[in-house]
Amino acid sequence: MYFLHSIIRGLICSAALMLCLGARGQSYGLTGRPSVGPFLDNRMPEAAPTVSGEWSTVPAFPDLYFTNAVGLSSVPGTDRFCVWEREGRVWTFVNVSNTTQKTLMLDLSSQCQGWGDSGLLGLAFHPGFETNRLLFVYYTWVAPGTVAGDPNTRPPHTIAGKYHDRLARFTLDSAGVAVPGSELVLVDQTGNDTWHNGGGLFFHPGNGFLYWTDGDDNNGSNNQVINHNLFSGVFRIDVDQRGGAISHAIVKQPADGVTANYFIPNDNPFVGQPEVLEEFFCLGLRSPHRMTMDPPSGRIFIGDVGQATREEINVIEPGESGLNFQWDHIEGAQGDLTPPFPGLSRRPILDYTHSDGLAVIGGYVYRGSEFAADLGGRYIFGDYVTRTIWAMDESTTPAGKIALTTLPLGDGPNSGLDYTGLSSFGVDQNGELYLCQMSGVGGRIYKLARAGPPAARRPLPTLLSQTGAFADLALLAPAAGLIPYTVNSPLWSDASVKTRWVAVPTNAFITFASTGAWTFPGGAVFVKHFELSTNDTHPALRQRLETRLLVRDTNGTVYGASYKWRADNSDADLVSTTMSEDILITTATGPRTQSWTYPGRQDCLRCHTSAAGGVLGVKTRQLNGDFTYPSNNITDNQLRAWNHIGLFSSPVSEGAIAGFAKLVPVTDANATLEFRVRSYLDVNCAHCHRPGGVVALFDARWDTPLNRQGLINGLVVNDLNLPGARVVVPGEPGKSILLQRANSLAAIKMPPLAKNLMDDAAVAVMSEWIGALTPPPRLEAGTGGFNGGVQFWLVGSK
């Protein structure tokens, strides 16, 4: 019945459209609708390939045992692993499965209070470790010889003044063993409790700063406070004390501690505020046991252990700082903070109730090769008590979780309620994932393994030639069912040359909208091909980079797949996880290299957000323009051509097309500066900067009037330590955060993903537009904007 209805509807649409034939006195660019089945004639999966098959955990090093291991890492420049134990010992060993020997790297057991929710919790090697041999650790210090507890006895968790949260540096000798007496203390802070001590620790690969987490010391007075002690937050420091434009000396000491031997990064979010501890990078955390960074995406993930009802995963996106993760006012994703409060209120990306687990253990984004097809680009985490291992699913909002397997219970004795569970994750030099099992008598390090065959579901084609998108790969000739198109204002993609096609299944239709997004049927496939000019004096010389497919699935969402071209252009291979490549470019002054980032499948969803409807560029304001169709060399308005062949569920009046919005490229000198900038923001920013997208204070969508976008004098999340900074400050490009982030390739860059080359034309136009704006006569504060936060509007513009 549905099939018959679709045919009748198509005939009616075609008949109505034929009445308009020749209305413009010219031929149509498309003369007939191509025939194609859904999902490129069912060559692509009907839904995003998910974590398939059955999983298990197996010992990674069957002959090695550790007492309460709480972390592991590869040793830079070597083939060795290191594992640190809660009670203060760090061991190294050769990273091969049959190894039987381990060497003691560092022993803090006489002054490290373990046997409870404390101890040696974090370890990180300095980025220059291979030459300077510097190791940083975060642990619970007590006076030597006063360690309490044992495998059967939990120490008192509250003793005023005894327990110290300590961040320290050690020097290793050439044999990889800590030099006696080499401890250099950076932070020594007196706490009253062995609970909620945090423990995440890493160096940022881009800026070189050291990040660490601490919990609230099981003390409510430490929450939502950034001027007293270094508790309940993420902290960021410069251990290299570079000074100048990078960092400055410590301004304020904590009330109950001593800090030294590092500087404060100049762009920390609370720098310059009176009486603030400037080390704070984010706040509002209860017990952030694990924090890791995913270098390809720049995202920071925090597993924060909950209290009464919920566990949560929090994310710091690239360029963000000053986030307030809401503890102890809100637990989990159950609301937003009510002003006033420090920083920017941020809900967790994922939370779960205590019916699923009782203590979240943050993990890593999987970047290995062994399970890249299933887990590539997914954040893997678990729960300490239930020992469940999950993969995060970001195809939904809020994100969900997919259970993989369960870690075996460690052997007793057990001094606590449960000290035999999952304590941490780690990765080796190749990005492969490992799991730590706690045990008072010796637990093991585990890794994931397949327990059975993958689930029976159509897999993603591993080769571009298998997708059915092209009839001839050598000529890049599309299959007969694909319709070529272009957009008025292209997304910035590092100066690449892009070609686009779409396949809309026969007997299915697009729901047209003159504003906003179109709705596409399940089985529609969008194809975008990327090439890069490799000779600046001969732009026609190009290298094929990748071809991306975006698929509208049967669940109303989308999934993506990218295929990296082989050097001989014979085919392109599926990219399972994010990777980069340096492309050689010939210039008039000599060769240069340009980095290109190939996105993994999970990366696609960071731009193709559910808030934006998944499909980004194919909409009225982007296709309302002329295109010369290669099949007949006829130039026609794309909306007119698509309308003519009956792609829309209801015919569009050709006479109305001229009145629809039409974006312009940022380089269009015939358009106004405002028109060019707002077009650019709509394309490059609006998929996230919109209602339901990222927590931000401006709306980049073209359909939102300028005076309601929160752009002009709009508040910012991160002012980059620029006095008087706003999203756009009329007449002052130097104070306009929009421009500063567009004009950067550092962590604050926007767009944040796969940007390796500056869009100089866009930066120039933005700067000119901002410089030409005149300040408004007066501002008044009010509530409004799409996020309900405080905004500043021109008087009379409400």
GROMACS .gro file of C-alpha atoms in nm, residues 329-674:
model
  346
  329HIS     CA    1   2.443   2.137   4.395
  330ILE     CA    2   2.342   1.886   4.126
  331GLU     CA    3   2.434   1.521   4.083
  332GLY     CA    4   2.430   1.386   3.728
  333ALA     CA    5   2.234   1.537   3.440
  334GLN     CA    6   1.942   1.650   3.651
  335GLY     CA    7   1.941   2.023   3.591
  336ASP     CA    8   2.153   2.335   3.569
  337LEU     CA    9   2.300   2.564   3.830
  338THR     CA   10   2.112   2.875   3.934
  339PRO     CA   11   2.325   3.192   3.934
  340PRO     CA   12   2.538   3.313   4.088
  341PHE     CA   13   2.815   3.052   4.056
  342PRO     CA   14   3.175   3.046   3.933
  343GLY     CA   15   3.239   2.952   3.571
  344LEU     CA   16   2.993   2.803   3.324
  345SER     CA   17   2.739   2.541   3.430
  346ARG     CA   18   2.790   2.214   3.242
  347ARG     CA   19   2.595   1.890   3.262
  348PRO     CA   20   2.772   1.558   3.214
  349ILE     CA   21   2.777   1.411   2.865
  350LEU     CA   22   2.659   1.080   3.016
  351ASP     CA   23   2.529   0.967   3.351
  352TYR     CA   24   2.377   0.647   3.487
  353THR     CA   25   2.191   0.541   3.798
  354HIS     CA   26   2.310   0.312   4.072
  355SER     CA   27   2.107   0.031   3.926
  356ASP     CA   28   2.385   0.008   3.662
  357GLY     CA   29   2.684   0.068   3.885
  358LEU     CA   30   2.811   0.244   4.195
  359ALA     CA   31   3.146   0.402   4.105
  360VAL     CA   32   3.237   0.512   3.753
  361ILE     CA   33   3.590   0.451   3.628
  362GLY     CA   34   3.684   0.685   3.346
  363GLY     CA   35   3.877   0.538   3.057
  364TYR     CA   36   4.016   0.626   2.714
  365VAL     CA   37   3.901   0.686   2.361
  366TYR     CA   38   4.009   0.372   2.177
  367ARG     CA   39   4.273   0.451   1.912
  368GLY     CA   40   4.428   0.108   1.870
  369SER     CA   41   4.416  -0.112   1.562
  370GLU     CA   42   4.307  -0.453   1.693
  371PHE     CA   43   3.942  -0.354   1.747
  372ALA     CA   44   3.931  -0.037   1.538
  373ALA     CA   45   3.638  -0.160   1.329
  374ASP     CA   46   3.411  -0.177   1.635
  375LEU     CA   47   3.565   0.049   1.896
  376GLY     CA   48   3.764   0.304   1.696
  377GLY     CA   49   3.695   0.654   1.827
  378ARG     CA   50   3.468   0.534   2.107
  379TYR     CA   51   3.524   0.625   2.470
  380ILE     CA   52   3.562   0.307   2.677
  381PHE     CA   53   3.490   0.325   3.050
  382GLY     CA   54   3.359   0.108   3.330
  383ASP     CA   55   3.233   0.076   3.685
  384TYR     CA   56   3.448  -0.013   3.984
  385VAL     CA   57   3.188  -0.216   4.172
  386THR     CA   58   2.995  -0.399   3.900
  387ARG     CA   59   3.315  -0.420   3.688
  388THR     CA   60   3.108  -0.362   3.374
  389ILE     CA   61   3.297  -0.230   3.071
  390TRP     CA   62   3.103   0.006   2.843
  391ALA     CA   63   3.154   0.186   2.513
  392MET     CA   64   3.000   0.532   2.497
  393ASP     CA   65   2.743   0.585   2.222
  394GLU     CA   66   2.741   0.950   2.110
  395SER     CA   67   2.492   0.895   1.830
  396THR     CA   68   2.219   0.997   2.074
  397THR     CA   69   2.167   1.307   2.289
  398PRO     CA   70   2.239   1.262   2.572
  399ALA     CA   71   2.500   0.998   2.501
  400GLY     CA   72   2.431   0.636   2.590
  401LYS     CA   73   2.643   0.337   2.677
  402ILE     CA   74   2.682  -0.012   2.532
  403ALA     CA   75   2.785  -0.293   2.766
  404LEU     CA   76   3.079  -0.497   2.636
  405THR     CA   77   3.182  -0.734   2.911
  406THR     CA   78   3.268  -0.766   3.281
  407LEU     CA   79   3.610  -0.774   3.443
  408PRO     CA   80   3.667  -1.076   3.671
  409LEU     CA   81   3.662  -1.019   4.046
  410GLY     CA   82   4.002  -0.985   4.208
  411ASP     CA   83   4.116  -1.210   4.488
  412GLY     CA   84   4.078  -1.105   4.854
  413PRO     CA   85   4.142  -1.025   5.130
  414ASN     CA   86   3.936  -0.710   5.110
  415SER     CA   87   3.982  -0.424   5.355
  416GLY     CA   88   3.690  -0.222   5.222
  417LEU     CA   89   3.344  -0.270   5.088
  418ASP     CA   90   3.494  -0.370   4.755
  419TYR     CA   91   3.865  -0.341   4.679
  420THR     CA   92   3.865  -0.618   4.421
  421GLY     CA   93   3.711  -0.442   4.123
  422LEU     CA   94   3.804  -0.236   3.818
  423SER     CA   95   4.036   0.048   3.923
  424SER     CA   96   4.162   0.203   3.599
  425PHE     CA   97   4.238   0.181   3.228
  426GLY     CA   98   4.560   0.243   3.040
  427VAL     CA   99   4.697   0.241   2.686
  428ASP     CA  100   5.025   0.133   2.533
  429GLN     CA  101   5.238   0.296   2.262
  430ASN     CA  102   5.003   0.165   1.994
  431GLY     CA  103   4.682   0.286   2.157
  432GLU     CA  104   4.573  -0.061   2.269
  433LEU     CA  105   4.362  -0.066   2.585
  434TYR     CA  106   4.435  -0.235   2.917
  435LEU     CA  107   4.237  -0.273   3.243
  436CYS     CA  108   4.357  -0.283   3.603
  437GLN     CA  109   4.210  -0.537   3.846
  438MET     CA  110   4.247  -0.455   4.216
  439SER     CA  111   4.352  -0.725   4.460
  440GLY     CA  112   4.520  -0.718   4.799
  441VAL     CA  113   4.714  -1.035   4.719
  442GLY     CA  114   4.788  -0.969   4.356
  443GLY     CA  115   4.564  -0.873   4.071
  444ARG     CA  116   4.630  -0.882   3.699
  445ILE     CA  117   4.632  -0.648   3.406
  446TYR     CA  118   4.365  -0.741   3.153
  447LYS     CA  119   4.280  -0.656   2.795
  448LEU     CA  120   3.971  -0.693   2.580
  449ALA     CA  121   3.922  -0.997   2.361
  450ARG     CA  122   3.658  -1.144   2.136
  451ALA     CA  123   3.445  -1.410   2.302
  452GLY     CA  124   3.247  -1.493   1.991
  453PRO     CA  125   3.185  -1.388   1.632
  454PRO     CA  126   3.052  -1.043   1.545
  455ALA     CA  127   2.675  -1.004   1.542
  456ALA     CA  128   2.499  -1.079   1.215
  457ARG     CA  129   2.458  -0.733   1.062
  458ARG     CA  130   2.563  -0.592   0.731
  459PRO     CA  131   2.909  -0.444   0.796
  460LEU     CA  132   3.045  -0.123   0.654
  461PRO     CA  133   3.222  -0.183   0.323
  462THR     CA  134   3.596  -0.173   0.381
  463LEU     CA  135   3.664  -0.033   0.033
  464LEU     CA  136   3.508   0.262  -0.147
  465SER     CA  137   3.462   0.042  -0.452
  466GLN     CA  138   3.226  -0.177  -0.247
  467THR     CA  139   2.989   0.108  -0.152
  468GLY     CA  140   2.831   0.141  -0.495
  469ALA     CA  141   2.887   0.518  -0.495
  470PHE     CA  142   3.099   0.519  -0.812
  471ALA     CA  143   3.070   0.354  -1.150
  472ASP     CA  144   3.436   0.421  -1.231
  473LEU     CA  145   3.683   0.501  -0.955
  474ALA     CA  146   3.967   0.592  -1.190
  475LEU     CA  147   3.752   0.862  -1.353
  476LEU     CA  148   3.566   0.936  -1.028
  477ALA     CA  149   3.244   0.882  -1.225
  478PRO     CA  150   2.947   0.858  -0.986
  479ALA     CA  151   2.695   0.578  -1.002
  480ALA     CA  152   2.382   0.647  -1.204
  481GLY     CA  153   2.169   0.705  -0.895
  482LEU     CA  154   2.375   0.995  -0.761
  483ILE     CA  155   2.283   1.360  -0.821
  484PRO     CA  156   2.566   1.617  -0.818
  485TYR     CA  157   2.524   1.940  -0.625
  486THR     CA  158   2.718   2.228  -0.474
  487VAL     CA  159   2.664   2.471  -0.188
  488ASN     CA  160   2.664   2.850  -0.179
  489SER     CA  161   2.893   2.881   0.122
  490PRO     CA  162   3.130   2.587   0.171
  491LEU     CA  163   3.252   2.465   0.506
  492TRP     CA  164   3.620   2.547   0.558
  493SER     CA  165   3.816   2.228   0.498
  494ASP     CA  166   4.181   2.334   0.490
  495ALA     CA  167   4.161   2.474   0.134
  496SER     CA  168   4.061   2.140  -0.014
  497VAL     CA  169   3.858   2.104  -0.333
  498LYS     CA  170   3.528   1.925  -0.272
  499THR     CA  171   3.281   1.750  -0.500
  500ARG     CA  172   2.936   1.646  -0.379
  501TRP     CA  173   2.659   1.403  -0.472
  502VAL     CA  174   2.340   1.275  -0.310
  503ALA     CA  175   2.134   0.961  -0.361
  504VAL     CA  176   1.765   0.983  -0.264
  505PRO     CA  177   1.593   0.643  -0.278
  506THR     CA  178   1.332   0.592  -0.548
  507ASN     CA  179   0.977   0.638  -0.415
  508ALA     CA  180   1.108   0.838  -0.119
  509PHE     CA  181   1.097   1.215  -0.083
  510ILE     CA  182   1.264   1.510   0.086
  511THR     CA  183   1.046   1.728   0.307
  512PHE     CA  184   1.127   2.079   0.185
  513ALA     CA  185   1.145   2.379   0.418
  514SER     CA  186   1.219   2.734   0.304
  515THR     CA  187   1.403   2.797   0.633
  516GLY     CA  188   1.573   2.566   0.875
  517ALA     CA  189   1.659   2.206   0.788
  518TRP     CA  190   1.509   1.966   0.537
  519THR     CA  191   1.398   1.618   0.641
  520PHE     CA  192   1.548   1.328   0.448
  521PRO     CA  193   1.417   0.974   0.409
  522GLY     CA  194   1.594   0.672   0.550
  523GLY     CA  195   1.841   0.531   0.301
  524ALA     CA  196   1.950   0.869   0.159
  525VAL     CA  197   2.327   0.885   0.114
  526PHE     CA  198   2.544   1.197   0.079
  527VAL     CA  199   2.886   1.166  -0.082
  528LYS     CA  200   3.163   1.426  -0.050
  529HIS     CA  201   3.501   1.388  -0.217
  530PHE     CA  202   3.813   1.579  -0.106
  531GLU     CA  203   4.121   1.668  -0.307
  532LEU     CA  204   4.409   1.903  -0.231
  533SER     CA  205   4.611   2.109  -0.478
  534THR     CA  206   4.972   2.000  -0.443
  535ASN     CA  207   5.130   2.276  -0.651
  536ASP     CA  208   5.062   2.639  -0.569
  537THR     CA  209   5.156   2.754  -0.919
  538HIS     CA  210   4.954   2.479  -1.091
  539PRO     CA  211   4.635   2.438  -0.883
  540ALA     CA  212   4.497   2.174  -1.121
  541LEU     CA  213   4.758   1.929  -0.990
  542ARG     CA  214   4.573   1.759  -0.708
  543GLN     CA  215   4.601   1.465  -0.472
  544ARG     CA  216   4.295   1.260  -0.387
  545LEU     CA  217   4.260   1.253  -0.009
  546GLU     CA  218   3.933   1.097   0.100
  547THR     CA  219   3.570   1.039   0.013
  548ARG     CA  220   3.313   1.062   0.291
  549LEU     CA  221   2.968   0.906   0.298
  550LEU     CA  222   2.692   1.027   0.528
  551VAL     CA  223   2.395   0.792   0.559
  552ARG     CA  224   2.046   0.869   0.689
  553ASP     CA  225   1.964   0.550   0.876
  554THR     CA  226   1.637   0.378   0.965
  555ASN     CA  227   1.637   0.532   1.315
  556GLY     CA  228   1.611   0.893   1.198
  557THR     CA  229   1.976   0.962   1.274
  558VAL     CA  230   2.289   0.957   1.059
  559TYR     CA  231   2.621   0.779   1.053
  560GLY     CA  232   2.934   0.852   0.857
  561ALA     CA  233   3.220   0.666   0.694
  562SER     CA  234   3.536   0.803   0.538
  563TYR     CA  235   3.756   0.629   0.283
  564LYS     CA  236   4.122   0.725   0.244
  565TRP     CA  237   4.253   0.706  -0.110
  566ARG     CA  238   4.550   0.489  -0.189
  567ALA     CA  239   4.855   0.651  -0.346
  568ASP     CA  240   4.782   0.495  -0.687
  569ASN     CA  241   4.412   0.600  -0.677
  570SER     CA  242   4.308   0.241  -0.736
  571ASP     CA  243   4.069   0.244  -0.440
  572ALA     CA  244   4.012   0.399  -0.098
  573ASP     CA  245   4.017   0.223   0.240
  574LEU     CA  246   3.774   0.268   0.528
  575VAL     CA  247   3.914   0.488   0.806
  576SER     CA  248   3.832   0.325   1.139
  577THR     CA  249   3.985   0.582   1.372
  578THR     CA  250   4.120   0.935   1.344
  579MET     CA  251   4.450   0.963   1.163
  580SER     CA  252   4.667   1.236   1.014
  581GLU     CA  253   4.894   1.263   0.714
  582ASP     CA  254   5.141   1.527   0.595
  583ILE     CA  255   5.082   1.626   0.232
  584LEU     CA  256   5.378   1.766   0.033
  585ILE     CA  257   5.295   2.094  -0.141
  586THR     CA  258   5.517   2.253  -0.405
  587THR     CA  259   5.546   2.631  -0.380
  588ALA     CA  260   5.738   2.898  -0.566
  589THR     CA  261   5.986   2.917  -0.278
  590GLY     CA  262   6.023   2.545  -0.214
  591PRO     CA  263   5.828   2.252  -0.070
  592ARG     CA  264   5.607   2.272   0.237
  593THR     CA  265   5.392   2.017   0.417
  594GLN     CA  266   5.028   2.047   0.510
  595SER     CA  267   4.871   1.820   0.766
  596TRP     CA  268   4.540   1.655   0.680
  597THR     CA  269   4.315   1.487   0.937
  598TYR     CA  270   4.105   1.186   0.836
  599PRO     CA  271   3.808   1.152   1.074
  600GLY     CA  272   3.708   0.825   1.233
  601ARG     CA  273   3.342   0.724   1.234
  602GLN     CA  274   3.274   0.866   1.579
  603ASP     CA  275   3.427   1.199   1.478
  604CYS     CA  276   3.159   1.246   1.213
  605LEU     CA  277   2.893   1.293   1.479
  606ARG     CA  278   3.078   1.581   1.640
  607CYS     CA  279   2.971   1.802   1.350
  608HIS     CA  280   2.671   1.612   1.218
  609THR     CA  281   2.493   1.666   1.547
  610SER     CA  282   2.146   1.548   1.636
  611ALA     CA  283   2.058   1.908   1.726
  612ALA     CA  284   2.129   2.007   1.364
  613GLY     CA  285   1.935   1.712   1.225
  614GLY     CA  286   2.245   1.523   1.115
  615VAL     CA  287   2.251   1.658   0.757
  616LEU     CA  288   2.422   1.997   0.739
  617GLY     CA  289   2.478   2.154   0.397
  618VAL     CA  290   2.176   2.034   0.200
  619LYS     CA  291   1.908   2.295   0.270
  620THR     CA  292   1.736   2.584   0.096
  621ARG     CA  293   1.982   2.864   0.172
  622GLN     CA  294   2.273   2.649   0.054
  623LEU     CA  295   2.123   2.504  -0.266
  624ASN     CA  296   1.943   2.820  -0.379
  625GLY     CA  297   2.198   2.893  -0.650
  626ASP     CA  298   2.305   2.794  -0.998
  627PHE     CA  299   2.496   2.478  -1.081
  628THR     CA  300   2.623   2.355  -1.416
  629TYR     CA  301   2.521   1.991  -1.449
  630PRO     CA  302   2.802   1.782  -1.600
  631SER     CA  303   2.566   1.541  -1.778
  632ASN     CA  304   2.430   1.808  -2.016
  633ASN     CA  305   2.631   2.124  -1.940
  634ILE     CA  306   2.309   2.309  -1.852
  635THR     CA  307   2.325   2.570  -1.576
  636ASP     CA  308   2.016   2.578  -1.357
  637ASN     CA  309   1.907   2.679  -1.010
  638GLN     CA  310   1.945   2.368  -0.797
  639LEU     CA  311   1.614   2.410  -0.614
  640ARG     CA  312   1.440   2.445  -0.950
  641ALA     CA  313   1.615   2.135  -1.088
  642TRP     CA  314   1.543   1.921  -0.780
  643ASN     CA  315   1.185   2.043  -0.774
  644HIS     CA  316   1.143   1.956  -1.141
  645ILE     CA  317   1.233   1.588  -1.099
  646GLY     CA  318   1.007   1.544  -0.796
  647LEU     CA  319   1.254   1.507  -0.512
  648PHE     CA  320   1.033   1.704  -0.273
  649SER     CA  321   0.725   1.560  -0.103
  650SER     CA  322   0.526   1.867  -0.211
  651PRO     CA  323   0.602   2.081  -0.518
  652VAL     CA  324   0.771   2.415  -0.463
  653SER     CA  325   0.650   2.720  -0.655
  654GLU     CA  326   0.925   2.823  -0.892
  655GLY     CA  327   0.819   3.181  -0.853
  656ALA     CA  328   0.897   3.166  -0.481
  657ILE     CA  329   1.254   3.042  -0.521
  658ALA     CA  330   1.400   3.388  -0.587
  659GLY     CA  331   1.265   3.503  -0.251
  660PHE     CA  332   1.425   3.228  -0.046
  661ALA     CA  333   1.739   3.299   0.156
  662LYS     CA  334   2.070   3.245  -0.020
  663LEU     CA  335   2.402   3.226   0.159
  664VAL     CA  336   2.720   3.365   0.006
  665PRO     CA  337   3.083   3.254   0.033
  666VAL     CA  338   3.296   3.460   0.266
  667THR     CA  339   3.506   3.565  -0.035
  668ASP     CA  340   3.210   3.725  -0.220
  669ALA     CA  341   3.316   4.091  -0.241
  670ASN     CA  342   2.977   4.187  -0.389
  671ALA     CA  343   2.799   4.105  -0.062
  672THR     CA  344   2.809   4.307   0.257
  673LEU     CA  345   3.056   4.219   0.529
  674GLU     CA  346   2.774   4.121   0.765
   0.00000   0.00000   0.00000
